Short mmCIF file of C-alpha atoms and ligand atoms in Angstrom, two decimals:
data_model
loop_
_atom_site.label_atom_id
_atom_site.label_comp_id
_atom_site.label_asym_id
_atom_site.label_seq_id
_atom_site.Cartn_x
_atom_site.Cartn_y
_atom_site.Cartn_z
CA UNK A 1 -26.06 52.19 54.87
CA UNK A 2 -28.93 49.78 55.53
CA UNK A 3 -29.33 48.37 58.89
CA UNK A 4 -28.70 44.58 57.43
CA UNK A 5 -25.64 46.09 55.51
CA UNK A 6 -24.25 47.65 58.53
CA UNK A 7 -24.81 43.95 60.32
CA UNK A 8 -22.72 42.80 57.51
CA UNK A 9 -20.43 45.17 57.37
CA UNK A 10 -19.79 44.40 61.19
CA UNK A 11 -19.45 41.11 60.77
CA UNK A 12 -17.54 41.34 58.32
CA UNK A 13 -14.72 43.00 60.37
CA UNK A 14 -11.41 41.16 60.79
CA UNK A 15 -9.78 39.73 63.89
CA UNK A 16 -7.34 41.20 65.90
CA UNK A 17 -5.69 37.81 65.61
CA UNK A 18 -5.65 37.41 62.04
CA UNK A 19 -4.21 41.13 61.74
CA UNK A 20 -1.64 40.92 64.31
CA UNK A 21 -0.53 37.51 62.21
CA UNK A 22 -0.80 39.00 58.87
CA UNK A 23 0.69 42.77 58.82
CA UNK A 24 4.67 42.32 58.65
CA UNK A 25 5.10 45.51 60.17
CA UNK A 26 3.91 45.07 63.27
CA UNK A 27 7.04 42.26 64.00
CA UNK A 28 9.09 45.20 64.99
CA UNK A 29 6.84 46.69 68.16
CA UNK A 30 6.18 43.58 70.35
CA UNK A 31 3.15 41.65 70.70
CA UNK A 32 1.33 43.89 73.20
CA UNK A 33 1.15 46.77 71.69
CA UNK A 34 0.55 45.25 68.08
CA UNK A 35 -2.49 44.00 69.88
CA UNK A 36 -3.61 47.27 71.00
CA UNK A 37 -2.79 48.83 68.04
CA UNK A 38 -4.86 46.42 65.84
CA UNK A 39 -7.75 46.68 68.36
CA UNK A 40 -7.41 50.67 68.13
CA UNK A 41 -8.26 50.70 64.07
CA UNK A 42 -10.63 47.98 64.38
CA UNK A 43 -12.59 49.80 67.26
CA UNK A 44 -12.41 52.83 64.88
CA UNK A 45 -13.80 51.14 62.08
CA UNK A 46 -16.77 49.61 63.88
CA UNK A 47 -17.70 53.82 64.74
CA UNK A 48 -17.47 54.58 61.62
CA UNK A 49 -20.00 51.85 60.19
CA UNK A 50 -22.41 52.52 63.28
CA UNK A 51 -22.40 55.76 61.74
CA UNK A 52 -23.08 54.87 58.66
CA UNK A 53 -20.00 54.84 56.74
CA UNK A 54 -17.52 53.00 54.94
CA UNK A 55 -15.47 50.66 57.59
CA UNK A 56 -12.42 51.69 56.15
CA UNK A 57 -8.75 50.18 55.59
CA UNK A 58 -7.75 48.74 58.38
CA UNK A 59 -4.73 46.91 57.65
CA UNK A 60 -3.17 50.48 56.14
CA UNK A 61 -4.63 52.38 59.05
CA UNK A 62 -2.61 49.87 61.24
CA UNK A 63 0.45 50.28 58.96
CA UNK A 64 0.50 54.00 59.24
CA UNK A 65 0.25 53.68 63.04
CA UNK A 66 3.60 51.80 62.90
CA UNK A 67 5.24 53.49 60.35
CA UNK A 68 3.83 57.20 62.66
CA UNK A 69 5.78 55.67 65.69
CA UNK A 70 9.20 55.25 63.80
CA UNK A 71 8.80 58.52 62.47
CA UNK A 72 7.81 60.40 65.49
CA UNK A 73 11.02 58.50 67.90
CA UNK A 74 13.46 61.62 69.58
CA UNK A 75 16.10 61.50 67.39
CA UNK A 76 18.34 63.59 65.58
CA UNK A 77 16.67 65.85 63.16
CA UNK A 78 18.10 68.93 61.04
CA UNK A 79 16.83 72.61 61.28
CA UNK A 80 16.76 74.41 58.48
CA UNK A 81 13.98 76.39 58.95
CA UNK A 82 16.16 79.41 60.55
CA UNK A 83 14.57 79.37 63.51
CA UNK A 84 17.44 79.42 66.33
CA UNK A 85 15.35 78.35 68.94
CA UNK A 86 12.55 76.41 67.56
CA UNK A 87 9.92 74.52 70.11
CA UNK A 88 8.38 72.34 67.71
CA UNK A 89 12.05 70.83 67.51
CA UNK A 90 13.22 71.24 71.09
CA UNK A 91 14.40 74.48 71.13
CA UNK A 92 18.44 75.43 71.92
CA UNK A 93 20.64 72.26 70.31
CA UNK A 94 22.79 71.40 72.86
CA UNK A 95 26.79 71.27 72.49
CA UNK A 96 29.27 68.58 72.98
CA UNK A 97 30.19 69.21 76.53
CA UNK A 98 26.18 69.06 77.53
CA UNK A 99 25.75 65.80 74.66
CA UNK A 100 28.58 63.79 77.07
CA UNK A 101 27.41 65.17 80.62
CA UNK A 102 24.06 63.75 79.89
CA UNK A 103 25.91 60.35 78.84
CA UNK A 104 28.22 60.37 82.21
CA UNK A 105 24.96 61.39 83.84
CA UNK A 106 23.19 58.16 82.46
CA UNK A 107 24.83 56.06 84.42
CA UNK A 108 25.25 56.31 88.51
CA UNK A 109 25.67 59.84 89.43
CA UNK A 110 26.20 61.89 92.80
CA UNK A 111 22.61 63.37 92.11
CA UNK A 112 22.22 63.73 96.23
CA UNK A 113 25.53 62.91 97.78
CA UNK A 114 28.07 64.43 98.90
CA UNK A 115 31.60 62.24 97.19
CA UNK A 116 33.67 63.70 100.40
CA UNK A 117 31.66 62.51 103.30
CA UNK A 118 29.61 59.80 101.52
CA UNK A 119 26.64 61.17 102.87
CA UNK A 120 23.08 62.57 101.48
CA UNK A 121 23.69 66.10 100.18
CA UNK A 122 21.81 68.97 98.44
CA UNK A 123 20.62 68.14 95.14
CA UNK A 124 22.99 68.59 92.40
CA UNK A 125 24.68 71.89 93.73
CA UNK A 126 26.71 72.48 90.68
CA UNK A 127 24.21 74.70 89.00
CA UNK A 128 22.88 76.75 91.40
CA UNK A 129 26.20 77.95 92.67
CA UNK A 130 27.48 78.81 88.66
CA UNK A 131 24.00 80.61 88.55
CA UNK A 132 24.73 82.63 92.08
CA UNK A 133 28.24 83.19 90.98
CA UNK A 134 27.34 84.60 87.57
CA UNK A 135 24.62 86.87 88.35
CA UNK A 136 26.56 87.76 91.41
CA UNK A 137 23.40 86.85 94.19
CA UNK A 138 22.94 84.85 97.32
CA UNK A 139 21.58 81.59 95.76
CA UNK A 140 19.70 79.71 92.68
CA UNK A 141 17.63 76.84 92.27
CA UNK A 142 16.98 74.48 89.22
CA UNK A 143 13.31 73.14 88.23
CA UNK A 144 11.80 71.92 85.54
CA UNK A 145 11.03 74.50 83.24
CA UNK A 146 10.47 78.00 83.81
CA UNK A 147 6.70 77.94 84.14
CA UNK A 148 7.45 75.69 86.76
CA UNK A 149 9.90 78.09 88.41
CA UNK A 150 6.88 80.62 88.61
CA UNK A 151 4.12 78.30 89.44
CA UNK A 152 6.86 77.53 93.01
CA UNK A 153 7.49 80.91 93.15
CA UNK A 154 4.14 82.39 92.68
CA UNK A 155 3.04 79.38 95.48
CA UNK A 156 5.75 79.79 98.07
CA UNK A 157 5.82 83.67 98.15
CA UNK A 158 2.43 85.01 97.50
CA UNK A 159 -0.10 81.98 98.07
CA UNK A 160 -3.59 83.17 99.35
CA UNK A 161 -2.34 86.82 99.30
CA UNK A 162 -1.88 89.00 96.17
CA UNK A 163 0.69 89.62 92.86
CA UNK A 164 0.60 93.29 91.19
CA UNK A 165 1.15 92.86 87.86
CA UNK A 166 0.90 95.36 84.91
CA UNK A 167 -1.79 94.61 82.54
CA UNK A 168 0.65 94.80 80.14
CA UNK A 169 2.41 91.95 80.75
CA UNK A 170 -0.31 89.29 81.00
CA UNK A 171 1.42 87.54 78.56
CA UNK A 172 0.13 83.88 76.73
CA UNK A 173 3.40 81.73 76.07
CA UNK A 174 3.26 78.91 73.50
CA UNK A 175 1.22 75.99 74.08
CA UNK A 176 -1.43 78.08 75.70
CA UNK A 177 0.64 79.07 79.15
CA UNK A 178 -1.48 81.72 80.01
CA UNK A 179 0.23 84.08 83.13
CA UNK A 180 -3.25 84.43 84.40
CA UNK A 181 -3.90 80.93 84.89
CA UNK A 182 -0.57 79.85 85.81
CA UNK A 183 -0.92 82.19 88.88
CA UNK A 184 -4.24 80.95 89.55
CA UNK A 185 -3.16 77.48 90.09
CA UNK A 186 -0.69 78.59 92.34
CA UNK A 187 -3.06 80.08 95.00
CA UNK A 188 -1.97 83.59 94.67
CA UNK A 189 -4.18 86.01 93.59
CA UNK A 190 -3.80 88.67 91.11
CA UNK A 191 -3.83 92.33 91.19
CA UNK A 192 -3.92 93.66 87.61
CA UNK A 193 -2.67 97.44 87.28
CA UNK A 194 -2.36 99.81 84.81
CA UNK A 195 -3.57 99.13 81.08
CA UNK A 196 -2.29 97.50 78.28
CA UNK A 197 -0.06 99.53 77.03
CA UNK A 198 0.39 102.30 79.84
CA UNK A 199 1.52 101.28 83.62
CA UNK A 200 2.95 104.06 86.09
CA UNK A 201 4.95 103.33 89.10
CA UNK A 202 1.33 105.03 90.72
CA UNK A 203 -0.72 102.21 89.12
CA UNK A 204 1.57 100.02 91.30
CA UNK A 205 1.69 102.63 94.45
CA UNK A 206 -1.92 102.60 94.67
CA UNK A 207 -2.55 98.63 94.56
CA UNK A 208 -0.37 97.82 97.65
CA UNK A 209 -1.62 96.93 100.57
CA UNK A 210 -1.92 94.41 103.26
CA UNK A 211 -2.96 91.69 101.35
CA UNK A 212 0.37 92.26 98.45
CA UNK A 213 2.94 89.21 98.95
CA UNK A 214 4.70 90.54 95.83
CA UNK A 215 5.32 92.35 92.37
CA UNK A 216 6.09 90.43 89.40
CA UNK A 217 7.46 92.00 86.45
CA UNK A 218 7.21 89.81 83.19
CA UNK A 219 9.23 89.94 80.11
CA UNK A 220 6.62 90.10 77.07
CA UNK A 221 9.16 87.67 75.27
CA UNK A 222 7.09 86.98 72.50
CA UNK A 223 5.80 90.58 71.41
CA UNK A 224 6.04 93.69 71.28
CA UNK A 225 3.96 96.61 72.29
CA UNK A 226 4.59 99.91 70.02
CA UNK A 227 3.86 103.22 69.93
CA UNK A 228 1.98 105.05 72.95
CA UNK A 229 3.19 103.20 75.50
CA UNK A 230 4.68 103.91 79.48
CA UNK A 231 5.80 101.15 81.86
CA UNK A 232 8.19 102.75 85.05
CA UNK A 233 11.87 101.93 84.58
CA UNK A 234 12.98 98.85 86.71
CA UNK A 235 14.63 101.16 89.33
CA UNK A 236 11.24 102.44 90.65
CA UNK A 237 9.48 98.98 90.76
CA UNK A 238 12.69 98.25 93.33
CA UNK A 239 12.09 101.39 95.14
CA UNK A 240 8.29 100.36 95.50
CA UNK A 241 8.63 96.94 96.61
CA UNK A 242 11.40 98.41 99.22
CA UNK A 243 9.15 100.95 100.47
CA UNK A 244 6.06 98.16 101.02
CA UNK A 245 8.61 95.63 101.68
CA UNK A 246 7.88 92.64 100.03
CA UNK A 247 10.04 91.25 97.10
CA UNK A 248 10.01 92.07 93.50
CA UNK A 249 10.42 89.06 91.05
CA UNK A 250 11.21 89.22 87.71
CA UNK A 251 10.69 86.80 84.90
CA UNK A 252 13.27 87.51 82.39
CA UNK A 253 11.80 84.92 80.18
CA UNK A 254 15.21 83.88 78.06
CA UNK A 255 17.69 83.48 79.89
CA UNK A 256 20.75 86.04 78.91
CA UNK A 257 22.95 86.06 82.31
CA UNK A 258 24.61 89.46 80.66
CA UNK A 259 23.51 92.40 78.53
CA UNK A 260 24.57 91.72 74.70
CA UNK A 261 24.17 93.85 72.05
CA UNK A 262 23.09 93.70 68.25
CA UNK A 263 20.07 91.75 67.81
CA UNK A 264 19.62 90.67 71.27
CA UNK A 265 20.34 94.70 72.77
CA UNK A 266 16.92 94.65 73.86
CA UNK A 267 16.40 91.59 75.63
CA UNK A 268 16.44 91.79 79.75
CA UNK A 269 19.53 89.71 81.35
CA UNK A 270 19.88 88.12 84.65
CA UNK A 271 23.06 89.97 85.92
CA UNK A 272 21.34 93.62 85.38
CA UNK A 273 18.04 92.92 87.01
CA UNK A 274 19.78 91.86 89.76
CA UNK A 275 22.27 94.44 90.02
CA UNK A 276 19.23 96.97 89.85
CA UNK A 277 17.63 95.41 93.02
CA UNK A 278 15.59 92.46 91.78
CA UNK A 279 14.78 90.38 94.73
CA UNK A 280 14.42 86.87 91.96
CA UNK A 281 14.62 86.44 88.94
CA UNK A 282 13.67 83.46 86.24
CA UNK A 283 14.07 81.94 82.88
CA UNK A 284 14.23 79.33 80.99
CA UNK A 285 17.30 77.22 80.31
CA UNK A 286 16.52 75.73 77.17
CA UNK A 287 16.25 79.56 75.13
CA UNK A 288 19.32 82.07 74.85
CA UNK A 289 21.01 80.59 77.49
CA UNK A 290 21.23 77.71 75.07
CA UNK A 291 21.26 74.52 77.49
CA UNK A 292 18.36 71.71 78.69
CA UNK A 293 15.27 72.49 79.47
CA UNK A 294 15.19 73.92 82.77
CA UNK A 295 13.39 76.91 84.76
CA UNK A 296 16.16 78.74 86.86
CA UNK A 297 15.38 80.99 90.12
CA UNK A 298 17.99 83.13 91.22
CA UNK A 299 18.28 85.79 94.12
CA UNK A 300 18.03 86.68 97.70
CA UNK A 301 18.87 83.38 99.72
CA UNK A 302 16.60 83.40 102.16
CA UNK A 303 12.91 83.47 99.20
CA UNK A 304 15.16 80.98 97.27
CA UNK A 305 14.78 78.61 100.81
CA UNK A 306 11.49 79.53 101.28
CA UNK A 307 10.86 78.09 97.44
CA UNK A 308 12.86 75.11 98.65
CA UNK A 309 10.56 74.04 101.43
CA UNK A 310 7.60 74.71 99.35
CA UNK A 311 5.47 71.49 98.61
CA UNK A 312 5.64 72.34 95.12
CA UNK A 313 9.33 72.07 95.12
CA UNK A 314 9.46 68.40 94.58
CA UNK A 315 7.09 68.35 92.34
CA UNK A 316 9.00 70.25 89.54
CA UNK A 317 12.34 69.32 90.21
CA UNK A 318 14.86 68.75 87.16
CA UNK A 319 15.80 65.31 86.34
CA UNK A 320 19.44 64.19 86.36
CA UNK A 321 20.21 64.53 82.58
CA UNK A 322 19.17 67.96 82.54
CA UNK A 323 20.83 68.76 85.71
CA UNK A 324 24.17 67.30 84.23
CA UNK A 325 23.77 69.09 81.01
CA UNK A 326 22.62 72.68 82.62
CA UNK A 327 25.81 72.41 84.64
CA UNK A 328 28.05 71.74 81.71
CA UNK A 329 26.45 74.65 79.68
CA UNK A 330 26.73 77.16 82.31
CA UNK A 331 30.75 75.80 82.97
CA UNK A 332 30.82 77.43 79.52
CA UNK A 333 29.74 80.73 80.94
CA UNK A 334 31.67 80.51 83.82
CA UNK A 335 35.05 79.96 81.76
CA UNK A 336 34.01 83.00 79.15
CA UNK A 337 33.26 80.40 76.14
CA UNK A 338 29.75 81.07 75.71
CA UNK A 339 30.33 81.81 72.16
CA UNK A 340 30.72 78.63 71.64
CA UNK A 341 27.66 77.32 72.29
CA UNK A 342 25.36 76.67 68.95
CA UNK A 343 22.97 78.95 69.73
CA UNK A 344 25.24 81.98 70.37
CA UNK A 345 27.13 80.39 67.12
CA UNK A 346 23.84 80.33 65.53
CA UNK A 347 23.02 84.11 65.95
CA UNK A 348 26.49 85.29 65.60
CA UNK A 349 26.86 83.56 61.80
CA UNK A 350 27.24 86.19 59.37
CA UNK A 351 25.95 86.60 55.61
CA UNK A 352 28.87 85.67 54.42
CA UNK A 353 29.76 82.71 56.46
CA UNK A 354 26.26 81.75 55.36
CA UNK A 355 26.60 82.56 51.94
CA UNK A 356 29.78 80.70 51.74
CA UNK A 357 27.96 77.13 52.80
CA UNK A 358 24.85 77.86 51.10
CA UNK A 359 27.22 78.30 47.92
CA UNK A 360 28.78 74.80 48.53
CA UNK A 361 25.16 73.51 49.05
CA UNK A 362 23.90 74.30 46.15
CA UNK A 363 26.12 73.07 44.02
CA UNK A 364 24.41 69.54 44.11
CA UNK A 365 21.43 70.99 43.23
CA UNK A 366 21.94 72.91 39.85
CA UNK A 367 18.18 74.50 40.41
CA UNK A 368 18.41 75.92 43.57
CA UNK A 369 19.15 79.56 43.89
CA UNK A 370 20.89 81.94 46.65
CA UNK A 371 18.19 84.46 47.99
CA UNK A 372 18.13 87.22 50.82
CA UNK A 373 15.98 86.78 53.81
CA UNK A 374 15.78 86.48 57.33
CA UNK A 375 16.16 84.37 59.96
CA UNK A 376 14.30 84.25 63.64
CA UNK A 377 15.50 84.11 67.11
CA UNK A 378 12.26 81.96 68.07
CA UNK A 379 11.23 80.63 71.52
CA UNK A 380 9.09 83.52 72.45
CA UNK A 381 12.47 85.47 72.31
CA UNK A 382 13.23 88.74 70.49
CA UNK A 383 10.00 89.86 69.10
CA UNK A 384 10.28 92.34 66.07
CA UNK A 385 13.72 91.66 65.13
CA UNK A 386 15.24 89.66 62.63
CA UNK A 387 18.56 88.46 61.34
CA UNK A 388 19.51 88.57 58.12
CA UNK A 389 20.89 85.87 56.11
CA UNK A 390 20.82 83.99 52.65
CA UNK A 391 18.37 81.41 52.15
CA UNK A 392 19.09 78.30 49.49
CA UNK A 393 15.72 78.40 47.68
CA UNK A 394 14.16 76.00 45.43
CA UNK A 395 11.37 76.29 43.26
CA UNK A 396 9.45 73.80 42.44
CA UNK A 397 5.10 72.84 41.30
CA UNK A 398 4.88 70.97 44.49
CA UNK A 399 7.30 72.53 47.43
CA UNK A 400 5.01 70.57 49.99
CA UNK A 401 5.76 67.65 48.43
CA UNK A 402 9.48 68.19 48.34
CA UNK A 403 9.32 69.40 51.68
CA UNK A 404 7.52 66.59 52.81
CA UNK A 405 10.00 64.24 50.89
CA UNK A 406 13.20 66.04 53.12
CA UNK A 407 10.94 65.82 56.26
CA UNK A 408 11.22 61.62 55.50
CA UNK A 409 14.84 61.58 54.89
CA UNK A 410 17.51 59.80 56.99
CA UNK A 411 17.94 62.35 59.31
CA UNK A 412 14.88 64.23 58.36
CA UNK A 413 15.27 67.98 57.07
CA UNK A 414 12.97 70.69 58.27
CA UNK A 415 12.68 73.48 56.12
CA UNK A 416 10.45 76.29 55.70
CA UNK A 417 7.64 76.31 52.97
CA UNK A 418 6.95 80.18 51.39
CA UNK A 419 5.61 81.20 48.24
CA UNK A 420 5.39 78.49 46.37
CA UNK A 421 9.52 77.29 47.14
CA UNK A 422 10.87 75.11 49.62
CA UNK A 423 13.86 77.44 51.86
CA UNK A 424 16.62 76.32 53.80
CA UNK A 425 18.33 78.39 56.10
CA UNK A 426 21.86 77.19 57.02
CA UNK A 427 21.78 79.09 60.16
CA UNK A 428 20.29 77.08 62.13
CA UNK A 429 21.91 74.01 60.66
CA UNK A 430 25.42 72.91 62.32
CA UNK A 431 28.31 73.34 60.02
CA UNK A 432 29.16 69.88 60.57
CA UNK A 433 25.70 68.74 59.19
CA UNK A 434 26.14 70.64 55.60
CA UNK A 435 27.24 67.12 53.55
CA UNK A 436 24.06 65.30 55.15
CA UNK A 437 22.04 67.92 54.22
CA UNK A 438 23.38 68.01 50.73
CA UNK A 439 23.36 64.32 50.78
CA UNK A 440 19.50 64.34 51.55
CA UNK A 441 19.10 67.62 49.34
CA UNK A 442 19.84 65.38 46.25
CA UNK A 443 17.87 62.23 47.36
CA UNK A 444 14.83 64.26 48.01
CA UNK A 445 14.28 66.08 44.59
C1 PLP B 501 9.27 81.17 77.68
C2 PLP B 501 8.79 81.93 78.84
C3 PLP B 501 8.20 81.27 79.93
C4 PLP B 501 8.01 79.79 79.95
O1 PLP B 501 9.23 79.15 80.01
P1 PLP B 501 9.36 77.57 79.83
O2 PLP B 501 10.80 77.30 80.17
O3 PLP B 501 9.02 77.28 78.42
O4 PLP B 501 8.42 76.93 80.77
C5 PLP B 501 7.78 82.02 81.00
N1 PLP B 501 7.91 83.36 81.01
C6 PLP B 501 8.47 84.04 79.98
C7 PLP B 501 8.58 85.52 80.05
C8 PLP B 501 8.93 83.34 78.86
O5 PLP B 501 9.47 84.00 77.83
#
């Protein structure tokens, strides 16, 4: 563009008044951040003719802004992609008991008081005693998430001294959480032994000393090292933390308080690594165990104070709706009806059951047929395995576009885009939700 073009062009931008007045969609997010918005694409546009190019349309820009922040609100949305425990859309659904705790919770809540005295009292204490009680330890505290729970950990236990930790389990957990740096920001300092895929109990004999605060073991949740490989069993990393004398944590990643079998057989649990001598433990409250978001320490009393007192502590605490719905997920530990949580439903559907809906499903859709597949655990959980299940496919020129078109529905449907067809998987969808889905099934094509 020509300099006296580009003066034109400029000038020739509209005002943020005149937009705010004229687009109808803007009516439904308040004046102030209409304004902003407006201003936003009309800031854009003048860039883009400094640089030479065409200013753009700014009224549509503005319109998909609006139309991006309706679309983008925390509501209810169904998974049919088959991943159980799917970040991208907030990993483990909650179930009812949870849904109403974090109503009750809503309101006014004994968050820090004690309902016999009337007096301040620890923090939500629900929780932590289920979690003591069910792994059978001294105590538990509740944070944030479960990089949080190491980041306090890490700080309160080993800060300015050093962390032995196989090289092997330097893991990278979505959203670039990188073990490394995690333990970098909390001012310990890291002793890396062994190699990648071969770490001896020697490896960890030999890089004690006076400066070791602790041994952290990590789950590699989300893969899988195969083939010529050596790590020592959990038993001798408790007999050489004994012997130095500081404590051995464990970060179980997902959050199983008991062994299980089947698909999750090889996934560590709470209860056993404490049983074997596991000073701590963490994980996450938002994967397997299937509740809120929430990082969980558990173990000897007197490191859980000592992660209490920390700084740190206050700084990752949980929130009151997750608090509320942590303790009414683990209540369903604590009173053996786990399995009914939707995750453990989830994984425990079988083909059949599956079959059986997907059957139903497809019924309003006469091109849609029943294929074999598999489904994923997710979350950074179970790496290498795979469930297997039936998968309502449908084929079609443009499955983006029809996947896009079930993304926009009323709730919107996620489902999984492969080889040129659009695939639900009904495993990750609640039973409850099969007539919406059908519903928006029909709408969309
Ligand atoms: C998922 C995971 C984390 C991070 O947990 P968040 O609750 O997502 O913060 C840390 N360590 C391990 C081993 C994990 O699997």
């Amino acid at each position: 563009m020509s300099d006296e073009r580009a003066q034109e062009a400029l000038r020739a931008l509209p005002q943020v008044d005149r937009l705010v007045r004229d687009i109808g969609e803007l009516a439904t997010v308040g004046p102030v951040v209409a304004r902003w918005l407006v201003r936003r694409e009309i800031d854009a546009a003048r860039e883009r003719v400094l640089a030479g190019a065409d200013p753009g349309d700014i009224p549509a820009a503005v319109r998909s802004a609006v139309n991006g922040l309706s679309l983008a609100r925390l509501r209810k949305v169904i998974n049919a992609t088959g991943v159980v425990l799917h970040t991208n859309l907030g990993r483990a659904p909650l179930d009812a008991a949870a849904r109403d705790a974090i109503l009750a919770a809503a309101d006014a809540t004994p968050l820090e008081m004690d309902p016999v005295s009337g007096e301040r009292a620890a923090r939500a204490p629900v929780a932590p005693t289920l979690v003591a009680a069910l792994l059978d330890t001294e105590d538990a505290m509740i944070v944030n998430n479960n990089a949080a729970a190491l980041l306090l950990a890490l700080g309160a236990l080993a800060r300015g001294g050093e962390v032995i930790v196989s090289r092997g389990e330097l893991i990278e957990i979505g959203g670039a959480f990188r073990l490394p740096d995690v333990m970098a920001a909390s001012g310990a300092r890291l002793r890396e032994v062994g190699t990648t895929n071969r770490t001896r109990l020697r490896d960890y004999t030999d890089a004690i000393g006076e400066h070791t605060r602790l041994i952290l073991k990590v789950h590699p949740s989300n893969y899988r090292i195969v083939g010529f490989t050596e790590e020592p069993p959990l038993s001798d990393l408790v007999w050489a933390a004994r012997e130095a004398g500081v404590p051995l944590l464990f970060d179980i990643g997902s959050g199983l308080l008991r062994p299980e079998e089947d698909v999750l057989a090889d996934e560590p649990d709470g209860a056993t690594a404490i049983a074997a001598g596991c000073d701590l433990v963490c994980f996450s409250g938002d994967k397997l165990l299937g509740g809120p978001q929430a990082g969980i320490l558990a173990g000897r009393a007197d490191l859980i104070e000592r992660c209490r007192r920390d700084p740190v502590a206050r700084a990752v605490r949980a929130d009151k709706l997750s608090l509320a719905a942590l303790e009414a997920t683990l209540w369903a530990y604590a009173r053996g009806e786990a399995d009914g949580l939707p995750v453990r439903r989830m994984l425990a559907a079988t083909r059949e059951q599956l079959a059986a809906r997907a059957r139903t499903l497809t019924d309003a859709v006469p091109e849609a047929e029943i294929i074999d597949g598999e489904s994923v655990v997710g979350g950074g959980s179970v790496p290498g395995h795979a469930l297997p299940t039936v998968l309502v496919s449908l084929r079609t020129d443009r499955p983006e576009r029809l996947a896009a078109a079930l993304r926009t529905q009323e709730p919107p449907v996620f489902a999984r885009v492969e080889a040129g067809r659009v695939l639900i998987d009904l495993r990750t969808v609640h039973p409850t939700d099969d007539a919406t889905l059908r519903e928006a099934l029909a709408r969309a094509r």
